[in-house]
PDB file of C-alpha atoms in Angstrom:
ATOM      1  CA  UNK Z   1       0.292   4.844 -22.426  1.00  0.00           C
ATOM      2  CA  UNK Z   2      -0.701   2.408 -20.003  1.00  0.00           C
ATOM      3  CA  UNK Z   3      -2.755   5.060 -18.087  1.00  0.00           C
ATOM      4  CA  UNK Z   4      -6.591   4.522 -17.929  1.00  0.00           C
ATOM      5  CA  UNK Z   5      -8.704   8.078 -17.680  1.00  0.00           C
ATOM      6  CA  UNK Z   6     -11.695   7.926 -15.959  1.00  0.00           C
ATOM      7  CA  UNK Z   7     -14.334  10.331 -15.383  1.00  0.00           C
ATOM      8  CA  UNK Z   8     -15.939  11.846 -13.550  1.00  0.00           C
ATOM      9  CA  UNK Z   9     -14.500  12.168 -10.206  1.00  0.00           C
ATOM     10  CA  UNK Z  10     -17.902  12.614  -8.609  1.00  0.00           C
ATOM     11  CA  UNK Z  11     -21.315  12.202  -9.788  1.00  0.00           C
ATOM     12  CA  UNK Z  12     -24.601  12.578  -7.830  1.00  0.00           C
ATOM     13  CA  UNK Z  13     -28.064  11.041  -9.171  1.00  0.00           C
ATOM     14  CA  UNK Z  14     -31.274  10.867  -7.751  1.00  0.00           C
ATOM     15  CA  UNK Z  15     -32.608   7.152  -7.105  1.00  0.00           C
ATOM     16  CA  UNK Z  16     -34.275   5.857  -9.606  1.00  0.00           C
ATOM     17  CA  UNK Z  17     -31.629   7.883 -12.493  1.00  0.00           C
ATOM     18  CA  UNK Z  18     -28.967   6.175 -14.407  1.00  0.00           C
ATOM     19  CA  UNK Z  19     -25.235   6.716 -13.449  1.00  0.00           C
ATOM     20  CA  UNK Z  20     -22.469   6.850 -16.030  1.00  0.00           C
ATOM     21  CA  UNK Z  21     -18.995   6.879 -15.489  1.00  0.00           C
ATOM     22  CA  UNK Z  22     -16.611   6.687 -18.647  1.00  0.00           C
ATOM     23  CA  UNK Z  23     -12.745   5.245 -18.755  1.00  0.00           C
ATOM     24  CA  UNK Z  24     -10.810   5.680 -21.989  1.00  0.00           C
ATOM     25  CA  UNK Z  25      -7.568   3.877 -22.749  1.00  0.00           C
ATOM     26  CA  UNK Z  26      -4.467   4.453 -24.993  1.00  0.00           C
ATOM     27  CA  UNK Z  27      -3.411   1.297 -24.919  1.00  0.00           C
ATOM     28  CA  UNK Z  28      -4.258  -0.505 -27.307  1.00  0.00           C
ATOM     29  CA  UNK Z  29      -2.914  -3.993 -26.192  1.00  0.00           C
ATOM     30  CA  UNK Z  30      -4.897  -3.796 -23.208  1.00  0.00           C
ATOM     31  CA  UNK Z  31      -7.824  -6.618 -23.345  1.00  0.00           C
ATOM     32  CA  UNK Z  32      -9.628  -7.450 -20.148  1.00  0.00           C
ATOM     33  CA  UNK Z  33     -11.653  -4.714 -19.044  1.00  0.00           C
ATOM     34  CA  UNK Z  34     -13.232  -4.757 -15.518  1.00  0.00           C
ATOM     35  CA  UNK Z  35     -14.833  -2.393 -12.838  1.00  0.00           C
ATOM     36  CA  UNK Z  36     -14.666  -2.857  -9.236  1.00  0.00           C
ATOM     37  CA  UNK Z  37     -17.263  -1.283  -6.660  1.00  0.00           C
ATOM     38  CA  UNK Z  38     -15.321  -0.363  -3.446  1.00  0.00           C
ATOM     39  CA  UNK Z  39     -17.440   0.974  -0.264  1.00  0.00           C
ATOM     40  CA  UNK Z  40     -15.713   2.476   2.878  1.00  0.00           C
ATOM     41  CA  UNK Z  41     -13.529   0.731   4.680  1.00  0.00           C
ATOM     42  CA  UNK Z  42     -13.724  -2.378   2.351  1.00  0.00           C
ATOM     43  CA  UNK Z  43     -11.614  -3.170  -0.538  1.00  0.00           C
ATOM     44  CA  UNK Z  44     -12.332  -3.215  -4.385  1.00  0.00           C
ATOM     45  CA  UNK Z  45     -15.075  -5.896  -5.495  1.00  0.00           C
ATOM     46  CA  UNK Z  46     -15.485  -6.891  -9.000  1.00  0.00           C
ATOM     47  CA  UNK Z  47     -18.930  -5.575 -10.470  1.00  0.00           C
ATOM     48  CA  UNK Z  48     -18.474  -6.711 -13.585  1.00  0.00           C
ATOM     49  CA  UNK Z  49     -15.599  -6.818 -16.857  1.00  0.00           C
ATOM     50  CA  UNK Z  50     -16.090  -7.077 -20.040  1.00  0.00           C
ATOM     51  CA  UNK Z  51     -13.718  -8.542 -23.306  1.00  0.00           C
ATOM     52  CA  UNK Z  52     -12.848  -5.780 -26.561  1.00  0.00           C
ATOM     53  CA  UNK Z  53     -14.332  -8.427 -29.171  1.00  0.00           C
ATOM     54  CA  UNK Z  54     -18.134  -7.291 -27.458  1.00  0.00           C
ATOM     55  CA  UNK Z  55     -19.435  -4.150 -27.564  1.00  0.00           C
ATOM     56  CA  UNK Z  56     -21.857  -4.477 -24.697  1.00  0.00           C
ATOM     57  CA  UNK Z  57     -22.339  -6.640 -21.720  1.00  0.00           C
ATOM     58  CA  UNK Z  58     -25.110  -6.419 -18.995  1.00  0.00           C
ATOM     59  CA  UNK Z  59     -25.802  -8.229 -15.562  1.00  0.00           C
ATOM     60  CA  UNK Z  60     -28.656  -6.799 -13.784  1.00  0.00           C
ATOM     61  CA  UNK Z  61     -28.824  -3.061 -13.420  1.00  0.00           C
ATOM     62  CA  UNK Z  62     -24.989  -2.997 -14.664  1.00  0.00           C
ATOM     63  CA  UNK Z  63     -23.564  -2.550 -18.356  1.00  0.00           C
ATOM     64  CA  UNK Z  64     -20.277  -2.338 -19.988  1.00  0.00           C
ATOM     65  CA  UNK Z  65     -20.845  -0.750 -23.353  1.00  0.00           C
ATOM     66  CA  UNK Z  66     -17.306  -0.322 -25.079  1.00  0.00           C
ATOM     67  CA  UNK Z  67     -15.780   1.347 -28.122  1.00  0.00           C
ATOM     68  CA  UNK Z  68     -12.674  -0.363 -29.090  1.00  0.00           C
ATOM     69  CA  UNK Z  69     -12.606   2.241 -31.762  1.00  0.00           C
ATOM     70  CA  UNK Z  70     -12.660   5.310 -29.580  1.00  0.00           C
ATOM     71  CA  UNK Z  71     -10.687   3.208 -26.674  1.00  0.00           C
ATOM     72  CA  UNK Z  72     -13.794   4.092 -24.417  1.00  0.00           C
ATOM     73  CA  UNK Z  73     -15.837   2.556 -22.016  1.00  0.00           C
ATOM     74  CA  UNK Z  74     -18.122   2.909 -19.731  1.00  0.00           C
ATOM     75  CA  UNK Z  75     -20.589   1.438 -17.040  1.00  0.00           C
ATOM     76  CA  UNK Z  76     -24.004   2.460 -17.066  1.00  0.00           C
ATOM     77  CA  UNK Z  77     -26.091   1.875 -13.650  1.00  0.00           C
ATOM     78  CA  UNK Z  78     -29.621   1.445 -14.248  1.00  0.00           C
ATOM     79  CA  UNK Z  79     -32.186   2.739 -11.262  1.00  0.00           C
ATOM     80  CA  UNK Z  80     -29.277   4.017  -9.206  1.00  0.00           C
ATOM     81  CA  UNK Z  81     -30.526   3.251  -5.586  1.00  0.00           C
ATOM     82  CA  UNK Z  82     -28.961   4.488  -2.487  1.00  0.00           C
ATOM     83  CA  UNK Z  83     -27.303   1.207  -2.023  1.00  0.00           C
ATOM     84  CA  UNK Z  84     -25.036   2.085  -4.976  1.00  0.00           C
ATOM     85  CA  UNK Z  85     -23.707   4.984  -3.488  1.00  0.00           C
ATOM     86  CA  UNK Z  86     -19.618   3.701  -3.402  1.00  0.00           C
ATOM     87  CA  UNK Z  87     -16.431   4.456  -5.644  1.00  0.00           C
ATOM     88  CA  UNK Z  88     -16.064   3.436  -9.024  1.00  0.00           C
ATOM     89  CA  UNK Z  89     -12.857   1.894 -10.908  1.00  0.00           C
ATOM     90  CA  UNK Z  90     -12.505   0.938 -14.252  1.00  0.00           C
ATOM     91  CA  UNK Z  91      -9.508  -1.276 -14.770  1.00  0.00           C
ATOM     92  CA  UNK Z  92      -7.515  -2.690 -17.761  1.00  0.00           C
ATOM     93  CA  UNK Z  93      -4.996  -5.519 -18.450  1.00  0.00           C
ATOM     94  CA  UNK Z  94      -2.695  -6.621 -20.696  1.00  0.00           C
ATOM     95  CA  UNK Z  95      -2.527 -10.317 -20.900  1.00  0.00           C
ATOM     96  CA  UNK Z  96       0.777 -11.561 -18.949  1.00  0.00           C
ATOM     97  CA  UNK Z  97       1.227  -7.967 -16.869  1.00  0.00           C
ATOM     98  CA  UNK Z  98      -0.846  -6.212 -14.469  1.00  0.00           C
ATOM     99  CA  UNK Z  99      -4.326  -3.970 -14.085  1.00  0.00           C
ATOM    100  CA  UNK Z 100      -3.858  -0.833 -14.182  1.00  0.00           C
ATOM    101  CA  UNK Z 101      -6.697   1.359 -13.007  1.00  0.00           C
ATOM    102  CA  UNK Z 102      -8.330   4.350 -13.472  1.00  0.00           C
ATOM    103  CA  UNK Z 103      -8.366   6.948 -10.413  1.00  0.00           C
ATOM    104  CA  UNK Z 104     -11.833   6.159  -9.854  1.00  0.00           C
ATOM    105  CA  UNK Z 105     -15.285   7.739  -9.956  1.00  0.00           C
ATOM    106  CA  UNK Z 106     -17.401   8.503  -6.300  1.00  0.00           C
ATOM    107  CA  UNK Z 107     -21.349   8.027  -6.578  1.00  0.00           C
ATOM    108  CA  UNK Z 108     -23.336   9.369  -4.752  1.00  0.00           C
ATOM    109  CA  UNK Z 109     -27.111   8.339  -5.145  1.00  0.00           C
ATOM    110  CA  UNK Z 110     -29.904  10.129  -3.043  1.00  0.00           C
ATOM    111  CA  UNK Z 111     -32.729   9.003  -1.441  1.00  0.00           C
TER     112      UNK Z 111
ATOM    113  CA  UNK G   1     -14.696 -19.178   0.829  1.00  0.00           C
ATOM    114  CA  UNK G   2     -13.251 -16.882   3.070  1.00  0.00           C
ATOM    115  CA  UNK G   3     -11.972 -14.026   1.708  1.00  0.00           C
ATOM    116  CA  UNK G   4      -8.334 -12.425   2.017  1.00  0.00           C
ATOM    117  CA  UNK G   5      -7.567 -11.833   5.677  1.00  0.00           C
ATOM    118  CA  UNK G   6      -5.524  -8.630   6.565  1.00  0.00           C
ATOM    119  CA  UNK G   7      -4.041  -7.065   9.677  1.00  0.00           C
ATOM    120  CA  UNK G   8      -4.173  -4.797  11.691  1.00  0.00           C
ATOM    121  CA  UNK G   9      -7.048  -2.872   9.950  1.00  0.00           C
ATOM    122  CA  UNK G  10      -5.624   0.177  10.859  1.00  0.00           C
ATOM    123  CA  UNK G  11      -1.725   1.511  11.884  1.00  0.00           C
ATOM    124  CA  UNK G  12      -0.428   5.108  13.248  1.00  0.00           C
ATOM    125  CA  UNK G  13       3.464   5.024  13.216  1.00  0.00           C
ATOM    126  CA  UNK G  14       5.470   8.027  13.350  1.00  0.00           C
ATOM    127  CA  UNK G  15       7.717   8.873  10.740  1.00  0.00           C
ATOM    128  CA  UNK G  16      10.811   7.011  10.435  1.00  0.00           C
ATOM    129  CA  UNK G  17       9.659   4.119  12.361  1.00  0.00           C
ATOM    130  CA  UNK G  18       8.826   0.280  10.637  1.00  0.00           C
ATOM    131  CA  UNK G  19       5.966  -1.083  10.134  1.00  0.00           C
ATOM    132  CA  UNK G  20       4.737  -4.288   8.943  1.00  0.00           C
ATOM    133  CA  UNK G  21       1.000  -5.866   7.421  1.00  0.00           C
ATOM    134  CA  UNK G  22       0.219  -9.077   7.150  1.00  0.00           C
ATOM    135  CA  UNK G  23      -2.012 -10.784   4.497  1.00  0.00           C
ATOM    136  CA  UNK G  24      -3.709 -14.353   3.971  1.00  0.00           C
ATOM    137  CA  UNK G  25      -5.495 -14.961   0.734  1.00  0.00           C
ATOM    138  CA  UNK G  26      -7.786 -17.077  -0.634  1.00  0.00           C
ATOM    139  CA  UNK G  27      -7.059 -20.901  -0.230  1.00  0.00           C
ATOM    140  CA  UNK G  28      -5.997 -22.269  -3.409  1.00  0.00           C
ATOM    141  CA  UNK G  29      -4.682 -18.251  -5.554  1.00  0.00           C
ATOM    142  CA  UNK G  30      -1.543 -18.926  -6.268  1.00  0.00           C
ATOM    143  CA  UNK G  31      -1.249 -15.156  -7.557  1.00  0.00           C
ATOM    144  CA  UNK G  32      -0.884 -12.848  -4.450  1.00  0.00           C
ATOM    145  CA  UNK G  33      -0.784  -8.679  -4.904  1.00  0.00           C
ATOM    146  CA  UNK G  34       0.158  -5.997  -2.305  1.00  0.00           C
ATOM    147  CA  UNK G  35      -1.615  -2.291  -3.793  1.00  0.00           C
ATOM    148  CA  UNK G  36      -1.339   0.401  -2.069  1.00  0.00           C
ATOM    149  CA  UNK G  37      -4.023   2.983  -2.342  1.00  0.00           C
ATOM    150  CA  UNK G  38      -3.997   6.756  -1.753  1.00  0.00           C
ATOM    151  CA  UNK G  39      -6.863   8.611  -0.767  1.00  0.00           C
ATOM    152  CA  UNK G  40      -8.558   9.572  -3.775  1.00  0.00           C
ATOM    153  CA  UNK G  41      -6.634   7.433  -6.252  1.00  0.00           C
ATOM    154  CA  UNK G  42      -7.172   4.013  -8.101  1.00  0.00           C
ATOM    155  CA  UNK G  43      -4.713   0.928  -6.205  1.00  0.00           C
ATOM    156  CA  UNK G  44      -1.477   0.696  -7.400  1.00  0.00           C
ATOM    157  CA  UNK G  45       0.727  -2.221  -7.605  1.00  0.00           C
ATOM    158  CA  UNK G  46       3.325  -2.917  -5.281  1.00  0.00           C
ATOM    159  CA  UNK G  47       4.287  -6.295  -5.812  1.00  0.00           C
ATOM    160  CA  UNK G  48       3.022  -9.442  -7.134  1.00  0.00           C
ATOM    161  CA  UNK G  49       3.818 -12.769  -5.837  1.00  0.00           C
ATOM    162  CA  UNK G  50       3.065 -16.510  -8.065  1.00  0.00           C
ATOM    163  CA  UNK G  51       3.202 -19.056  -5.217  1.00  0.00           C
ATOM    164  CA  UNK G  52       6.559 -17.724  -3.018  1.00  0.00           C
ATOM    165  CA  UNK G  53       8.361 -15.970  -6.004  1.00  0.00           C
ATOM    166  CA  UNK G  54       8.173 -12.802  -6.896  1.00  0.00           C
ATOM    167  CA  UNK G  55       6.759 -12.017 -10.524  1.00  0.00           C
ATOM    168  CA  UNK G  56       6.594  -8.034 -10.711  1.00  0.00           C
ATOM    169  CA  UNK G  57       8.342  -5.764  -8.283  1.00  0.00           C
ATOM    170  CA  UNK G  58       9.072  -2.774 -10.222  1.00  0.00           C
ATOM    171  CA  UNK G  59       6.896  -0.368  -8.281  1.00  0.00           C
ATOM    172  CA  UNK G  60       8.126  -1.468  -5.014  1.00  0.00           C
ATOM    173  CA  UNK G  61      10.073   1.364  -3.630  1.00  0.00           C
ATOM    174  CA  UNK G  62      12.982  -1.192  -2.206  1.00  0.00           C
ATOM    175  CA  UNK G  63      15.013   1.002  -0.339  1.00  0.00           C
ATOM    176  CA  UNK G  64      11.910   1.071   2.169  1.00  0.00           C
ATOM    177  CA  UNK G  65       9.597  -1.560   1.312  1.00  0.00           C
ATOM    178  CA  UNK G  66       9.888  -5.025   1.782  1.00  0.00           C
ATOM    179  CA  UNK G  67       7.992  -8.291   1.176  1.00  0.00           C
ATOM    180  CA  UNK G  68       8.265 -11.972   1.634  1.00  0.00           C
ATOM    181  CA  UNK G  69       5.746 -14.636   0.654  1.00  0.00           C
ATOM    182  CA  UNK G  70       6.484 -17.979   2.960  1.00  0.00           C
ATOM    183  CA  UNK G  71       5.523 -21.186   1.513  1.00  0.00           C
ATOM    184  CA  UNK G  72       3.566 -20.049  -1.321  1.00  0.00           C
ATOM    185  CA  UNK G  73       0.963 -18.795   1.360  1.00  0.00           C
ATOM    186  CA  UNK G  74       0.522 -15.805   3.421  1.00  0.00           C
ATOM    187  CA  UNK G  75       2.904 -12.821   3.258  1.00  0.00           C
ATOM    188  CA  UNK G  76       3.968  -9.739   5.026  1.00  0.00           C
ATOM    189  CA  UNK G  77       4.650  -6.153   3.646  1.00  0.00           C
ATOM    190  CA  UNK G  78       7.308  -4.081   5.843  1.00  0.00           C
ATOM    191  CA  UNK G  79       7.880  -0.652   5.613  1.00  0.00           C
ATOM    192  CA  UNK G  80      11.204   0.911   7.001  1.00  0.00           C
ATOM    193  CA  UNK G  81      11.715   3.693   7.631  1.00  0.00           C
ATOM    194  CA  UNK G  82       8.197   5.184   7.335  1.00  0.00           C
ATOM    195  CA  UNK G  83       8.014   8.599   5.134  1.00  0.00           C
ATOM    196  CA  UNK G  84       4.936  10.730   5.355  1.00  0.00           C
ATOM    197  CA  UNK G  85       3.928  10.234   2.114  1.00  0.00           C
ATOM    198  CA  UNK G  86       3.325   6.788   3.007  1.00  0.00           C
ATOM    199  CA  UNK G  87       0.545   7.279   4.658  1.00  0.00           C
ATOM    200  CA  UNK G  88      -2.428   4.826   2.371  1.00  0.00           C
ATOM    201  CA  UNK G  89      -4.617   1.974   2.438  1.00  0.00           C
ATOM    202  CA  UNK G  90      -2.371  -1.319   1.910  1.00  0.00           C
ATOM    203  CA  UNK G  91      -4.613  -3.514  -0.337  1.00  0.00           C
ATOM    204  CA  UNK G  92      -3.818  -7.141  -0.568  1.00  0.00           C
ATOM    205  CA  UNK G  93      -5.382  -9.092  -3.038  1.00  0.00           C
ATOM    206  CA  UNK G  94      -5.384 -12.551  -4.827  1.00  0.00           C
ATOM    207  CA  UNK G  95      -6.338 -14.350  -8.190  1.00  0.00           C
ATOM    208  CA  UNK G  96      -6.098 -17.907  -9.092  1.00  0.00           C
ATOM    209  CA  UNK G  97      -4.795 -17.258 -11.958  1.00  0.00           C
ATOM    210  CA  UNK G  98      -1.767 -14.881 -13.649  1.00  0.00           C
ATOM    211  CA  UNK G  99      -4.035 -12.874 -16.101  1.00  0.00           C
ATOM    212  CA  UNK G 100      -8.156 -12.390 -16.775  1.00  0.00           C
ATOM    213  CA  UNK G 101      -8.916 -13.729 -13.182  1.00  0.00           C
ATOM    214  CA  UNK G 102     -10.879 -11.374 -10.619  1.00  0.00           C
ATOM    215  CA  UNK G 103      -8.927  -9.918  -7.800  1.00  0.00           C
ATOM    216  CA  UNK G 104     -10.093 -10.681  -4.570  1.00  0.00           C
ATOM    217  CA  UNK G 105      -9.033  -7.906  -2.465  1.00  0.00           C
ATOM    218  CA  UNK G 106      -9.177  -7.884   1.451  1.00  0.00           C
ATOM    219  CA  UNK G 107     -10.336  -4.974   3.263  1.00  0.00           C
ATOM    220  CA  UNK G 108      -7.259  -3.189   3.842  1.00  0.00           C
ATOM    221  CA  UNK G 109      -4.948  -1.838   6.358  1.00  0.00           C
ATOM    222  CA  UNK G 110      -5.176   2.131   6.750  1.00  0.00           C
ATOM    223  CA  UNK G 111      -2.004   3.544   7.725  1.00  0.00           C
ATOM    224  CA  UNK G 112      -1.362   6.931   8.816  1.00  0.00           C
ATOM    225  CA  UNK G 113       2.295   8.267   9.575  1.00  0.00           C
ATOM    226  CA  UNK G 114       2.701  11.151  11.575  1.00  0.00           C
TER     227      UNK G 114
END
């Protein structure tokens, strides 16, 4: 239960394309919601989290839309560019305890 | 502000042998993490330290791992004796806060037991 899925475990998109990558949750206490973006050799760097009483959130080319319903969400990267290219985690917490995060997505974005 | 120190960036040990990483976070975060991260995989908590005591250490495989947190400050993560299947990227990490605040992660040490 306090497993986050994520998928998928690769994704390639031409620049220019939008990248999704989708987490889904079973529990249901969980109420922070982050992703980091981690690029080789350096560690995880927060992109951008987002709260279960909003449905969307968007900075830039990056947005959390979320589905407390379904227990989903998902990041959405508008006009992936090369510079994108890193892996992906979604993340969830439960007030008091820890993240827990999801096994993480690798983009790939060509030229 | 600097970011969270860690060294060395990378370690080869051979099995059975000790090992120890060293982090420094973020002036001021009280909250301190140790993750270790396989290849492939999401980070996965170790330990968690608030100031020097320890908060969450059920992950910590304590009949080989080990870590201290000196004066609220920076801490150390031993290993001893190494197992293959030890072989990751330590992650430290710190927040200034228990819950809802970023991690700030350093950049890792890679170790590889042969």
């Amino acid at each position: 239960q306090q497993q986050v899925k994520q998928s998928p475990q690769s994704l390639i998109v031409q620049k220019g394309g939008i990248s999704i990558i989708n987490c889904a949750y079973e529990n249901t206490a969980f109420d922070y919601f982050p992703w980091y973006q981690q690029f080789p050799g350096k560690g995880p760097a927060l992109l951008i989290a987002i709260r279960p009483d909003v449905s969307e959130k968007k900075e830039g080319r990056f947005t959390i839309s979320f589905n407390k319903s379904a227990k989903q969400f998902s990041l959405h990267i508008m006009d992936s560019q090369p510079g994108d290219s890193a892996t992906y985690f979604c993340a969830a917490l439960v007030y008091g305890q820890n993240f827990v995060f999801g096994p993480g997505t690798r983009l790939s974005v060509l030229p | 502000e600097a970011g969270v120190a860690q060294s060395p960036r990378y370690k080869i040990i051979e099995k059975r042998q000790s090992v120890a990483f060293w982090c420094n976070p973020i002036s001021g975060h009280a909250t301190l993490y140790w993750y270790q991260q396989i290849l492939g995989q999401g980070p996965k908590l170790l330990i968690q330290f608030q100031n020097n005591g320890v908060v969450d250490d059920s992950q910590l495989p304590k009949d080989r791992f080990s870590a201290e947190r000196l004066k609220g400050v920076d801490s150390t993560l031993k290993i001893q004796p190494a197992k293959l299947e030890d072989s990751a990227v330590y992650l430290c990490a710190s927040s200034s806060q228990v819950s809802r605040s970023p991690l700030h992660f350093g950049n890792g040490t890679r170790l590889t037991v042969t």
